[in-house]
mmCIF file of N, CA, C and O in Angstrom:
data_model
loop_
_atom_site.group_PDB
_atom_site.id
_atom_site.type_symbol
_atom_site.label_atom_id
_atom_site.label_comp_id
_atom_site.label_asym_id
_atom_site.label_seq_id
_atom_site.Cartn_x
_atom_site.Cartn_y
_atom_site.Cartn_z
ATOM 1 N N MET A 217 0.845 -1.163 0.000
ATOM 2 C CA MET A 217 0.000 0.000 0.000
ATOM 3 C C MET A 217 0.898 1.237 0.000
ATOM 4 O O MET A 217 1.979 1.223 0.558
ATOM 5 N N ARG A 218 0.389 2.288 -0.617
ATOM 6 C CA ARG A 218 1.180 3.498 -0.766
ATOM 7 C C ARG A 218 0.359 4.730 -0.422
ATOM 8 O O ARG A 218 -0.856 4.740 -0.544
ATOM 9 N N GLU A 219 1.089 5.764 -0.004
ATOM 10 C CA GLU A 219 0.484 7.081 0.211
ATOM 11 C C GLU A 219 0.140 7.655 -1.167
ATOM 12 O O GLU A 219 0.559 7.136 -2.193
ATOM 13 N N ALA A 220 -0.574 8.767 -1.185
ATOM 14 C CA ALA A 220 -0.934 9.422 -2.450
ATOM 15 C C ALA A 220 0.308 9.816 -3.248
ATOM 16 O O ALA A 220 0.289 9.817 -4.481
ATOM 17 N N ASP A 221 1.411 10.133 -2.565
ATOM 18 C CA ASP A 221 2.652 10.524 -3.253
ATOM 19 C C ASP A 221 3.543 9.327 -3.578
ATOM 20 O O ASP A 221 4.702 9.472 -3.898
ATOM 21 N N ARG A 222 3.007 8.124 -3.479
ATOM 22 C CA ARG A 222 3.642 6.848 -3.826
ATOM 23 C C ARG A 222 4.655 6.350 -2.805
ATOM 24 O O ARG A 222 5.343 5.375 -3.046
ATOM 25 N N LEU A 223 4.763 6.998 -1.657
ATOM 26 C CA LEU A 223 5.632 6.493 -0.597
ATOM 27 C C LEU A 223 4.941 5.304 0.070
ATOM 28 O O LEU A 223 3.739 5.332 0.321
ATOM 29 N N ALA A 224 5.714 4.246 0.335
ATOM 30 C CA ALA A 224 5.148 3.047 0.955
ATOM 31 C C ALA A 224 4.611 3.350 2.343
ATOM 32 O O ALA A 224 5.212 4.117 3.100
ATOM 33 N N LEU A 225 3.479 2.752 2.660
ATOM 34 C CA LEU A 225 2.951 2.809 4.021
ATOM 35 C C LEU A 225 3.716 1.763 4.815
ATOM 36 O O LEU A 225 3.544 0.568 4.596
ATOM 37 N N SER A 226 4.609 2.211 5.684
ATOM 38 C CA SER A 226 5.416 1.251 6.438
ATOM 39 C C SER A 226 5.729 1.809 7.815
ATOM 40 O O SER A 226 5.693 3.022 8.040
ATOM 41 N N SER A 227 6.059 0.906 8.728
ATOM 42 C CA SER A 227 6.409 1.332 10.086
ATOM 43 C C SER A 227 7.683 2.170 10.079
ATOM 44 O O SER A 227 7.860 3.050 10.911
ATOM 45 N N ARG A 228 8.572 1.908 9.136
ATOM 46 C CA ARG A 228 9.810 2.685 9.039
ATOM 47 C C ARG A 228 9.512 4.120 8.580
ATOM 48 O O ARG A 228 10.059 5.076 9.109
ATOM 49 N N ASN A 229 8.635 4.264 7.613
ATOM 50 C CA ASN A 229 8.355 5.598 7.077
ATOM 51 C C ASN A 229 7.603 6.493 8.049
ATOM 52 O O ASN A 229 7.717 7.706 7.967
ATOM 53 N N VAL A 230 6.852 5.922 8.985
ATOM 54 C CA VAL A 230 6.161 6.774 9.958
ATOM 55 C C VAL A 230 7.139 7.402 10.949
ATOM 56 O O VAL A 230 6.792 8.360 11.629
ATOM 57 N N ARG A 231 8.365 6.905 11.006
ATOM 58 C CA ARG A 231 9.376 7.466 11.918
ATOM 59 C C ARG A 231 10.234 8.549 11.262
ATOM 60 O O ARG A 231 11.144 9.090 11.888
ATOM 61 N N LEU A 232 9.969 8.878 10.010
ATOM 62 C CA LEU A 232 10.770 9.891 9.323
ATOM 63 C C LEU A 232 10.541 11.272 9.930
ATOM 64 O O LEU A 232 9.432 11.594 10.360
ATOM 65 N N THR A 233 11.605 12.075 9.958
ATOM 66 C CA THR A 233 11.451 13.470 10.363
ATOM 67 C C THR A 233 10.679 14.195 9.264
ATOM 68 O O THR A 233 10.560 13.688 8.135
ATOM 69 N N PRO A 234 10.159 15.394 9.540
ATOM 70 C CA PRO A 234 9.452 16.122 8.476
ATOM 71 C C PRO A 234 10.310 16.327 7.223
ATOM 72 O O PRO A 234 9.811 16.175 6.103
ATOM 73 N N ALA A 235 11.592 16.632 7.386
ATOM 74 C CA ALA A 235 12.468 16.835 6.221
ATOM 75 C C ALA A 235 12.670 15.524 5.465
ATOM 76 O O ALA A 235 12.655 15.502 4.230
ATOM 77 N N GLU A 236 12.849 14.436 6.204
ATOM 78 C CA GLU A 236 13.025 13.133 5.556
ATOM 79 C C GLU A 236 11.743 12.708 4.846
ATOM 80 O O GLU A 236 11.782 12.172 3.739
ATOM 81 N N ARG A 237 10.602 12.984 5.473
ATOM 82 C CA ARG A 237 9.314 12.627 4.866
ATOM 83 C C ARG A 237 9.092 13.398 3.563
ATOM 84 O O ARG A 237 8.541 12.886 2.598
ATOM 85 N N GLN A 238 9.554 14.639 3.538
ATOM 86 C CA GLN A 238 9.404 15.455 2.338
ATOM 87 C C GLN A 238 10.275 14.912 1.196
ATOM 88 O O GLN A 238 9.876 14.922 0.036
ATOM 89 N N ALA A 239 11.462 14.429 1.520
ATOM 90 C CA ALA A 239 12.382 13.926 0.496
ATOM 91 C C ALA A 239 12.066 12.492 0.062
ATOM 92 O O ALA A 239 12.338 12.119 -1.068
ATOM 93 N N ALA A 240 11.474 11.708 0.937
ATOM 94 C CA ALA A 240 11.275 10.279 0.673
ATOM 95 C C ALA A 240 10.491 9.980 -0.608
ATOM 96 O O ALA A 240 10.871 9.057 -1.343
ATOM 97 N N PRO A 241 9.432 10.695 -0.932
ATOM 98 C CA PRO A 241 8.709 10.368 -2.164
ATOM 99 C C PRO A 241 9.544 10.564 -3.432
ATOM 100 O O PRO A 241 9.250 9.966 -4.459
ATOM 101 N N LYS A 242 10.576 11.376 -3.344
ATOM 102 C CA LYS A 242 11.433 11.576 -4.515
ATOM 103 C C LYS A 242 12.130 10.269 -4.890
ATOM 104 O O LYS A 242 12.276 9.961 -6.072
ATOM 105 N N LEU A 243 12.546 9.513 -3.888
ATOM 106 C CA LEU A 243 13.180 8.222 -4.151
ATOM 107 C C LEU A 243 12.179 7.284 -4.828
ATOM 108 O O LEU A 243 12.486 6.669 -5.845
ATOM 109 N N ALA A 244 10.975 7.196 -4.269
ATOM 110 C CA ALA A 244 9.949 6.341 -4.863
ATOM 111 C C ALA A 244 9.650 6.770 -6.295
ATOM 112 O O ALA A 244 9.526 5.931 -7.186
ATOM 113 N N SER A 245 9.568 8.058 -6.524
ATOM 114 C CA SER A 245 9.269 8.564 -7.860
ATOM 115 C C SER A 245 10.351 8.179 -8.862
ATOM 116 O O SER A 245 10.051 7.724 -9.982
ATOM 117 N N VAL A 246 11.613 8.340 -8.476
ATOM 118 C CA VAL A 246 12.722 7.966 -9.366
ATOM 119 C C VAL A 246 12.660 6.478 -9.684
ATOM 120 O O VAL A 246 12.798 6.072 -10.841
ATOM 121 N N LEU A 247 12.423 5.648 -8.672
ATOM 122 C CA LEU A 247 12.391 4.202 -8.880
ATOM 123 C C LEU A 247 11.208 3.789 -9.761
ATOM 124 O O LEU A 247 11.368 2.978 -10.680
ATOM 125 N N PHE A 248 10.029 4.355 -9.506
ATOM 126 C CA PHE A 248 8.862 4.025 -10.329
ATOM 127 C C PHE A 248 9.064 4.478 -11.772
ATOM 128 O O PHE A 248 8.755 3.750 -12.710
ATOM 129 N N ASP A 249 9.587 5.685 -11.956
ATOM 130 C CA ASP A 249 9.807 6.195 -13.313
ATOM 131 C C ASP A 249 10.823 5.344 -14.070
ATOM 132 O O ASP A 249 10.613 5.002 -15.240
ATOM 133 N N ALA A 250 11.909 4.975 -13.399
ATOM 134 C CA ALA A 250 12.924 4.135 -14.047
ATOM 135 C C ALA A 250 12.348 2.770 -14.385
ATOM 136 O O ALA A 250 12.592 2.240 -15.473
ATOM 137 N N ALA A 251 11.578 2.185 -13.482
ATOM 138 C CA ALA A 251 10.974 0.874 -13.735
ATOM 139 C C ALA A 251 10.043 0.932 -14.941
ATOM 140 O O ALA A 251 10.042 0.025 -15.780
ATOM 141 N N GLU A 252 9.263 1.991 -15.049
ATOM 142 C CA GLU A 252 8.360 2.144 -16.192
ATOM 143 C C GLU A 252 9.148 2.255 -17.498
ATOM 144 O O GLU A 252 8.782 1.644 -18.511
ATOM 145 N N GLN A 253 10.228 3.018 -17.476
ATOM 146 C CA GLN A 253 11.038 3.177 -18.681
ATOM 147 C C GLN A 253 11.745 1.874 -19.050
ATOM 148 O O GLN A 253 11.843 1.528 -20.235
ATOM 149 N N LEU A 254 12.215 1.142 -18.055
ATOM 150 C CA LEU A 254 12.832 -0.157 -18.324
ATOM 151 C C LEU A 254 11.812 -1.118 -18.929
ATOM 152 O O LEU A 254 12.123 -1.852 -19.858
ATOM 153 N N ALA A 255 10.600 -1.099 -18.413
ATOM 154 C CA ALA A 255 9.555 -1.977 -18.943
ATOM 155 C C ALA A 255 9.223 -1.647 -20.394
ATOM 156 O O ALA A 255 8.810 -2.521 -21.155
ATOM 157 N N ARG A 256 9.426 -0.384 -20.783
ATOM 158 C CA ARG A 256 9.170 0.031 -22.165
ATOM 159 C C ARG A 256 10.383 -0.198 -23.062
ATOM 160 O O ARG A 256 10.360 0.161 -24.231
ATOM 161 N N GLY A 257 11.467 -0.751 -22.503
ATOM 162 C CA GLY A 257 12.605 -1.109 -23.337
ATOM 163 C C GLY A 257 13.831 -0.232 -23.219
ATOM 164 O O GLY A 257 14.776 -0.389 -23.991
ATOM 165 N N ALA A 258 13.865 0.700 -22.275
ATOM 166 C CA ALA A 258 15.064 1.519 -22.091
ATOM 167 C C ALA A 258 16.249 0.613 -21.747
ATOM 168 O O ALA A 258 16.081 -0.381 -21.038
ATOM 169 N N PRO A 259 17.447 0.926 -22.256
ATOM 170 C CA PRO A 259 18.627 0.109 -21.931
ATOM 171 C C PRO A 259 18.910 0.159 -20.425
ATOM 172 O O PRO A 259 18.897 1.225 -19.813
ATOM 173 N N VAL A 260 19.182 -1.003 -19.852
ATOM 174 C CA VAL A 260 19.333 -1.120 -18.399
ATOM 175 C C VAL A 260 20.501 -0.296 -17.862
ATOM 176 O O VAL A 260 20.335 0.495 -16.927
ATOM 177 N N GLY A 261 21.697 -0.479 -18.418
ATOM 178 C CA GLY A 261 22.879 0.210 -17.884
ATOM 179 C C GLY A 261 22.711 1.717 -17.814
ATOM 180 O O GLY A 261 22.846 2.316 -16.732
ATOM 181 N N PRO A 262 22.402 2.376 -18.928
ATOM 182 C CA PRO A 262 22.226 3.826 -18.893
ATOM 183 C C PRO A 262 21.076 4.263 -17.983
ATOM 184 O O PRO A 262 21.163 5.296 -17.317
ATOM 185 N N LYS A 263 19.996 3.482 -17.924
ATOM 186 C CA LYS A 263 18.858 3.851 -17.074
ATOM 187 C C LYS A 263 19.244 3.776 -15.608
ATOM 188 O O LYS A 263 18.855 4.631 -14.807
ATOM 189 N N LEU A 264 20.041 2.776 -15.214
ATOM 190 C CA LEU A 264 20.489 2.691 -13.822
ATOM 191 C C LEU A 264 21.407 3.852 -13.470
ATOM 192 O O LEU A 264 21.321 4.409 -12.372
ATOM 193 N N VAL A 265 22.273 4.246 -14.394
ATOM 194 C CA VAL A 265 23.158 5.397 -14.166
ATOM 195 C C VAL A 265 22.316 6.656 -13.994
ATOM 196 O O VAL A 265 22.539 7.452 -13.076
ATOM 197 N N GLU A 266 21.337 6.829 -14.858
ATOM 198 C CA GLU A 266 20.460 8.010 -14.785
ATOM 199 C C GLU A 266 19.652 8.028 -13.489
ATOM 200 O O GLU A 266 19.526 9.067 -12.838
ATOM 201 N N ALA A 267 19.115 6.882 -13.092
ATOM 202 C CA ALA A 267 18.334 6.805 -11.860
ATOM 203 C C ALA A 267 19.210 7.088 -10.642
ATOM 204 O O ALA A 267 18.803 7.792 -9.714
ATOM 205 N N ARG A 268 20.419 6.558 -10.632
ATOM 206 C CA ARG A 268 21.359 6.811 -9.524
ATOM 207 C C ARG A 268 21.628 8.316 -9.400
ATOM 208 O O ARG A 268 21.589 8.879 -8.308
ATOM 209 N N ALA A 269 21.864 8.973 -10.523
ATOM 210 C CA ALA A 269 22.119 10.418 -10.522
ATOM 211 C C ALA A 269 20.892 11.186 -10.028
ATOM 212 O O ALA A 269 21.013 12.156 -9.271
ATOM 213 N N ALA A 270 19.701 10.739 -10.426
ATOM 214 C CA ALA A 270 18.470 11.411 -9.994
ATOM 215 C C ALA A 270 18.253 11.253 -8.491
ATOM 216 O O ALA A 270 17.783 12.182 -7.821
ATOM 217 N N ILE A 271 18.595 10.097 -7.942
ATOM 218 C CA ILE A 271 18.473 9.880 -6.494
ATOM 219 C C ILE A 271 19.418 10.816 -5.746
ATOM 220 O O ILE A 271 19.034 11.457 -4.761
ATOM 221 N N LEU A 272 20.648 10.908 -6.208
ATOM 222 C CA LEU A 272 21.614 11.807 -5.562
ATOM 223 C C LEU A 272 21.150 13.262 -5.690
ATOM 224 O O LEU A 272 21.259 14.038 -4.739
ATOM 225 N N ALA A 273 20.611 13.633 -6.845
ATOM 226 C CA ALA A 273 20.124 15.002 -7.055
ATOM 227 C C ALA A 273 18.918 15.306 -6.171
ATOM 228 O O ALA A 273 18.663 16.472 -5.854
ATOM 229 N N ALA A 274 18.187 14.273 -5.743
ATOM 230 C CA ALA A 274 17.024 14.456 -4.877
ATOM 231 C C ALA A 274 17.419 14.673 -3.422
ATOM 232 O O ALA A 274 16.559 14.847 -2.564
ATOM 233 N N GLY A 275 18.718 14.658 -3.136
ATOM 234 C CA GLY A 275 19.168 14.950 -1.785
ATOM 235 C C GLY A 275 19.685 13.765 -0.998
ATOM 236 O O GLY A 275 19.975 13.891 0.187
ATOM 237 N N TYR A 276 19.813 12.637 -1.633
ATOM 238 C CA TYR A 276 20.364 11.472 -0.944
ATOM 239 C C TYR A 276 21.880 11.523 -1.025
ATOM 240 O O TYR A 276 22.443 11.893 -2.046
ATOM 241 N N ALA A 277 22.547 11.149 0.063
ATOM 242 C CA ALA A 277 24.007 11.257 0.146
ATOM 243 C C ALA A 277 24.716 10.127 -0.584
ATOM 244 O O ALA A 277 25.814 10.314 -1.097
ATOM 245 N N GLN A 278 24.085 8.954 -0.632
ATOM 246 C CA GLN A 278 24.752 7.794 -1.221
ATOM 247 C C GLN A 278 23.698 6.809 -1.725
ATOM 248 O O GLN A 278 22.664 6.613 -1.092
ATOM 249 N N VAL A 279 23.978 6.196 -2.862
ATOM 250 C CA VAL A 279 23.175 5.081 -3.353
ATOM 251 C C VAL A 279 24.042 3.842 -3.161
ATOM 252 O O VAL A 279 25.072 3.698 -3.803
ATOM 253 N N GLU A 280 23.644 2.995 -2.233
ATOM 254 C CA GLU A 280 24.449 1.806 -1.938
ATOM 255 C C GLU A 280 24.389 0.811 -3.094
ATOM 256 O O GLU A 280 25.393 0.244 -3.497
ATOM 257 N N TYR A 281 23.196 0.566 -3.615
ATOM 258 C CA TYR A 281 23.076 -0.271 -4.807
ATOM 259 C C TYR A 281 21.778 0.060 -5.521
ATOM 260 O O TYR A 281 20.827 0.548 -4.927
ATOM 261 N N LEU A 282 21.769 -0.185 -6.800
ATOM 262 C CA LEU A 282 20.595 0.008 -7.648
ATOM 263 C C LEU A 282 20.746 -0.994 -8.783
ATOM 264 O O LEU A 282 21.665 -0.877 -9.594
ATOM 265 N N GLU A 283 19.902 -2.009 -8.792
ATOM 266 C CA GLU A 283 20.093 -3.140 -9.699
ATOM 267 C C GLU A 283 18.768 -3.648 -10.229
ATOM 268 O O GLU A 283 17.735 -3.510 -9.585
ATOM 269 N N LEU A 284 18.827 -4.285 -11.378
ATOM 270 C CA LEU A 284 17.688 -5.002 -11.928
ATOM 271 C C LEU A 284 17.983 -6.483 -11.742
ATOM 272 O O LEU A 284 19.040 -6.966 -12.162
ATOM 273 N N ARG A 285 17.067 -7.197 -11.090
ATOM 274 C CA ARG A 285 17.292 -8.611 -10.762
ATOM 275 C C ARG A 285 16.107 -9.459 -11.202
ATOM 276 O O ARG A 285 14.984 -8.999 -11.232
ATOM 277 N N VAL A 286 16.381 -10.728 -11.502
ATOM 278 C CA VAL A 286 15.324 -11.690 -11.775
ATOM 279 C C VAL A 286 14.698 -12.045 -10.439
ATOM 280 O O VAL A 286 15.397 -12.454 -9.509
ATOM 281 N N GLU A 287 13.396 -11.844 -10.316
ATOM 282 C CA GLU A 287 12.721 -12.025 -9.037
ATOM 283 C C GLU A 287 12.844 -13.442 -8.487
ATOM 284 O O GLU A 287 12.981 -13.641 -7.287
ATOM 285 N N GLU A 288 12.848 -14.431 -9.360
ATOM 286 C CA GLU A 288 12.854 -15.831 -8.941
ATOM 287 C C GLU A 288 14.062 -16.195 -8.073
ATOM 288 O O GLU A 288 13.936 -16.857 -7.055
ATOM 289 N N ASP A 289 15.263 -15.751 -8.481
ATOM 290 C CA ASP A 289 16.462 -16.130 -7.737
ATOM 291 C C ASP A 289 17.423 -14.956 -7.516
ATOM 292 O O ASP A 289 18.530 -15.135 -7.034
ATOM 293 N N LEU A 290 17.000 -13.762 -7.883
ATOM 294 C CA LEU A 290 17.757 -12.513 -7.693
ATOM 295 C C LEU A 290 19.067 -12.452 -8.467
ATOM 296 O O LEU A 290 19.940 -11.659 -8.136
ATOM 297 N N ARG A 291 19.202 -13.259 -9.520
ATOM 298 C CA ARG A 291 20.391 -13.115 -10.372
ATOM 299 C C ARG A 291 20.240 -11.816 -11.176
ATOM 300 O O ARG A 291 19.132 -11.357 -11.426
ATOM 301 N N PRO A 292 21.352 -11.191 -11.566
ATOM 302 C CA PRO A 292 21.269 -9.948 -12.346
ATOM 303 C C PRO A 292 20.479 -10.157 -13.644
ATOM 304 O O PRO A 292 20.586 -11.200 -14.283
ATOM 305 N N ALA A 293 19.672 -9.175 -13.986
ATOM 306 C CA ALA A 293 18.886 -9.219 -15.225
ATOM 307 C C ALA A 293 19.455 -8.189 -16.197
ATOM 308 O O ALA A 293 19.646 -7.027 -15.837
ATOM 309 N N ALA A 294 19.730 -8.632 -17.403
ATOM 310 C CA ALA A 294 20.254 -7.722 -18.431
ATOM 311 C C ALA A 294 19.150 -6.833 -18.981
ATOM 312 O O ALA A 294 19.411 -5.742 -19.482
ATOM 313 N N ARG A 295 17.904 -7.295 -18.878
ATOM 314 C CA ARG A 295 16.768 -6.525 -19.350
ATOM 315 C C ARG A 295 15.513 -7.095 -18.701
ATOM 316 O O ARG A 295 15.489 -8.262 -18.309
ATOM 317 N N PRO A 296 14.461 -6.281 -18.568
ATOM 318 C CA PRO A 296 13.193 -6.833 -18.071
ATOM 319 C C PRO A 296 12.666 -7.832 -19.093
ATOM 320 O O PRO A 296 12.794 -7.629 -20.293
ATOM 321 N N ARG A 297 12.115 -8.922 -18.613
ATOM 322 C CA ARG A 297 11.581 -9.939 -19.511
ATOM 323 C C ARG A 297 10.121 -10.186 -19.152
ATOM 324 O O ARG A 297 9.826 -10.552 -18.012
ATOM 325 N N PRO A 298 9.210 -10.006 -20.095
ATOM 326 C CA PRO A 298 7.785 -10.185 -19.789
ATOM 327 C C PRO A 298 7.445 -11.555 -19.231
ATOM 328 O O PRO A 298 6.570 -11.681 -18.395
ATOM 329 N N ALA A 299 8.136 -12.600 -19.673
ATOM 330 C CA ALA A 299 7.826 -13.956 -19.215
ATOM 331 C C ALA A 299 8.331 -14.216 -17.791
ATOM 332 O O ALA A 299 7.903 -15.152 -17.148
ATOM 333 N N CYS A 300 9.254 -13.394 -17.308
ATOM 334 C CA CYS A 300 9.826 -13.585 -15.973
ATOM 335 C C CYS A 300 9.671 -12.281 -15.187
ATOM 336 O O CYS A 300 9.922 -11.206 -15.703
ATOM 337 N N ALA A 301 9.291 -12.417 -13.952
ATOM 338 C CA ALA A 301 9.201 -11.235 -13.100
ATOM 339 C C ALA A 301 10.605 -10.717 -12.802
ATOM 340 O O ALA A 301 11.528 -11.488 -12.572
ATOM 341 N N THR A 302 10.768 -9.413 -12.867
ATOM 342 C CA THR A 302 12.044 -8.805 -12.502
ATOM 343 C C THR A 302 11.814 -7.845 -11.358
ATOM 344 O O THR A 302 10.726 -7.305 -11.175
ATOM 345 N N ALA A 303 12.834 -7.650 -10.571
ATOM 346 C CA ALA A 303 12.762 -6.753 -9.429
ATOM 347 C C ALA A 303 13.780 -5.638 -9.622
ATOM 348 O O ALA A 303 14.920 -5.885 -10.009
ATOM 349 N N PHE A 304 13.358 -4.429 -9.359
ATOM 350 C CA PHE A 304 14.206 -3.254 -9.427
ATOM 351 C C PHE A 304 14.529 -2.915 -7.987
ATOM 352 O O PHE A 304 13.635 -2.555 -7.223
ATOM 353 N N CYS A 305 15.775 -3.101 -7.566
ATOM 354 C CA CYS A 305 16.145 -3.003 -6.155
ATOM 355 C C CYS A 305 17.113 -1.857 -5.923
ATOM 356 O O CYS A 305 17.986 -1.605 -6.744
ATOM 357 N N GLY A 306 16.983 -1.202 -4.802
ATOM 358 C CA GLY A 306 17.920 -0.137 -4.478
ATOM 359 C C GLY A 306 17.875 0.249 -3.018
ATOM 360 O O GLY A 306 16.869 0.043 -2.341
ATOM 361 N N VAL A 307 18.974 0.796 -2.545
ATOM 362 C CA VAL A 307 19.059 1.370 -1.204
ATOM 363 C C VAL A 307 19.810 2.688 -1.323
ATOM 364 O O VAL A 307 20.871 2.758 -1.943
ATOM 365 N N ALA A 308 19.234 3.737 -0.750
ATOM 366 C CA ALA A 308 19.874 5.052 -0.744
ATOM 367 C C ALA A 308 19.866 5.579 0.680
ATOM 368 O O ALA A 308 18.939 5.326 1.448
ATOM 369 N N TRP A 309 20.892 6.308 1.043
ATOM 370 C CA TRP A 309 21.033 6.864 2.392
ATOM 371 C C TRP A 309 20.926 8.376 2.335
ATOM 372 O O TRP A 309 21.545 9.011 1.494
ATOM 373 N N ARG A 310 20.132 8.941 3.240
ATOM 374 C CA ARG A 310 19.986 10.399 3.309
ATOM 375 C C ARG A 310 21.290 11.045 3.772
ATOM 376 O O ARG A 310 21.671 12.078 3.299
ATOM 377 N N ASP A 311 21.973 10.449 4.762
ATOM 378 C CA ASP A 311 23.276 10.954 5.217
ATOM 379 C C ASP A 311 24.030 9.819 5.871
ATOM 380 O O ASP A 311 23.500 8.729 6.050
ATOM 381 N N ALA A 312 25.272 10.061 6.224
ATOM 382 C CA ALA A 312 26.125 9.011 6.776
ATOM 383 C C ALA A 312 25.567 8.441 8.076
ATOM 384 O O ALA A 312 25.739 7.264 8.365
ATOM 385 N N ALA A 313 24.877 9.245 8.859
ATOM 386 C CA ALA A 313 24.332 8.779 10.124
ATOM 387 C C ALA A 313 23.251 7.709 9.926
ATOM 388 O O ALA A 313 23.037 6.859 10.785
ATOM 389 N N ASP A 314 22.579 7.725 8.778
ATOM 390 C CA ASP A 314 21.548 6.721 8.487
ATOM 391 C C ASP A 314 22.120 5.320 8.528
ATOM 392 O O ASP A 314 21.423 4.373 8.862
ATOM 393 N N ARG A 315 23.364 5.170 8.169
ATOM 394 C CA ARG A 315 23.965 3.842 8.068
ATOM 395 C C ARG A 315 24.260 3.243 9.446
ATOM 396 O O ARG A 315 24.664 2.109 9.546
ATOM 397 N N GLN A 316 24.036 4.000 10.500
ATOM 398 C CA GLN A 316 24.316 3.518 11.850
ATOM 399 C C GLN A 316 23.180 2.672 12.421
ATOM 400 O O GLN A 316 23.275 2.180 13.509
ATOM 401 N N CYS A 317 22.080 2.479 11.670
ATOM 402 C CA CYS A 317 20.923 1.724 12.199
ATOM 403 C C CYS A 317 21.266 0.270 12.394
ATOM 404 O O CYS A 317 22.077 -0.294 11.816
#
């Protein structure tokens, strides 16, 4: 389930500060937009580079990983495949202190 701004309804997100809550939907937006473009056939490598840059531009300090994986066994996917579910995975940190959790 998601908020109107596409942020996930989760116990973690209810603990965000007002500034973090304001920035959080930007991450969801970048990920959803990239996933839609990948599904339409955008090349994976350049799209991941572009999405990583957009996450950093949205105010995140670091993108730990951003990958396209085959959902069945999480092996790297070279492209989304309609016959197989793929997962678009990523972790981004707002600042260095976030990594202390």
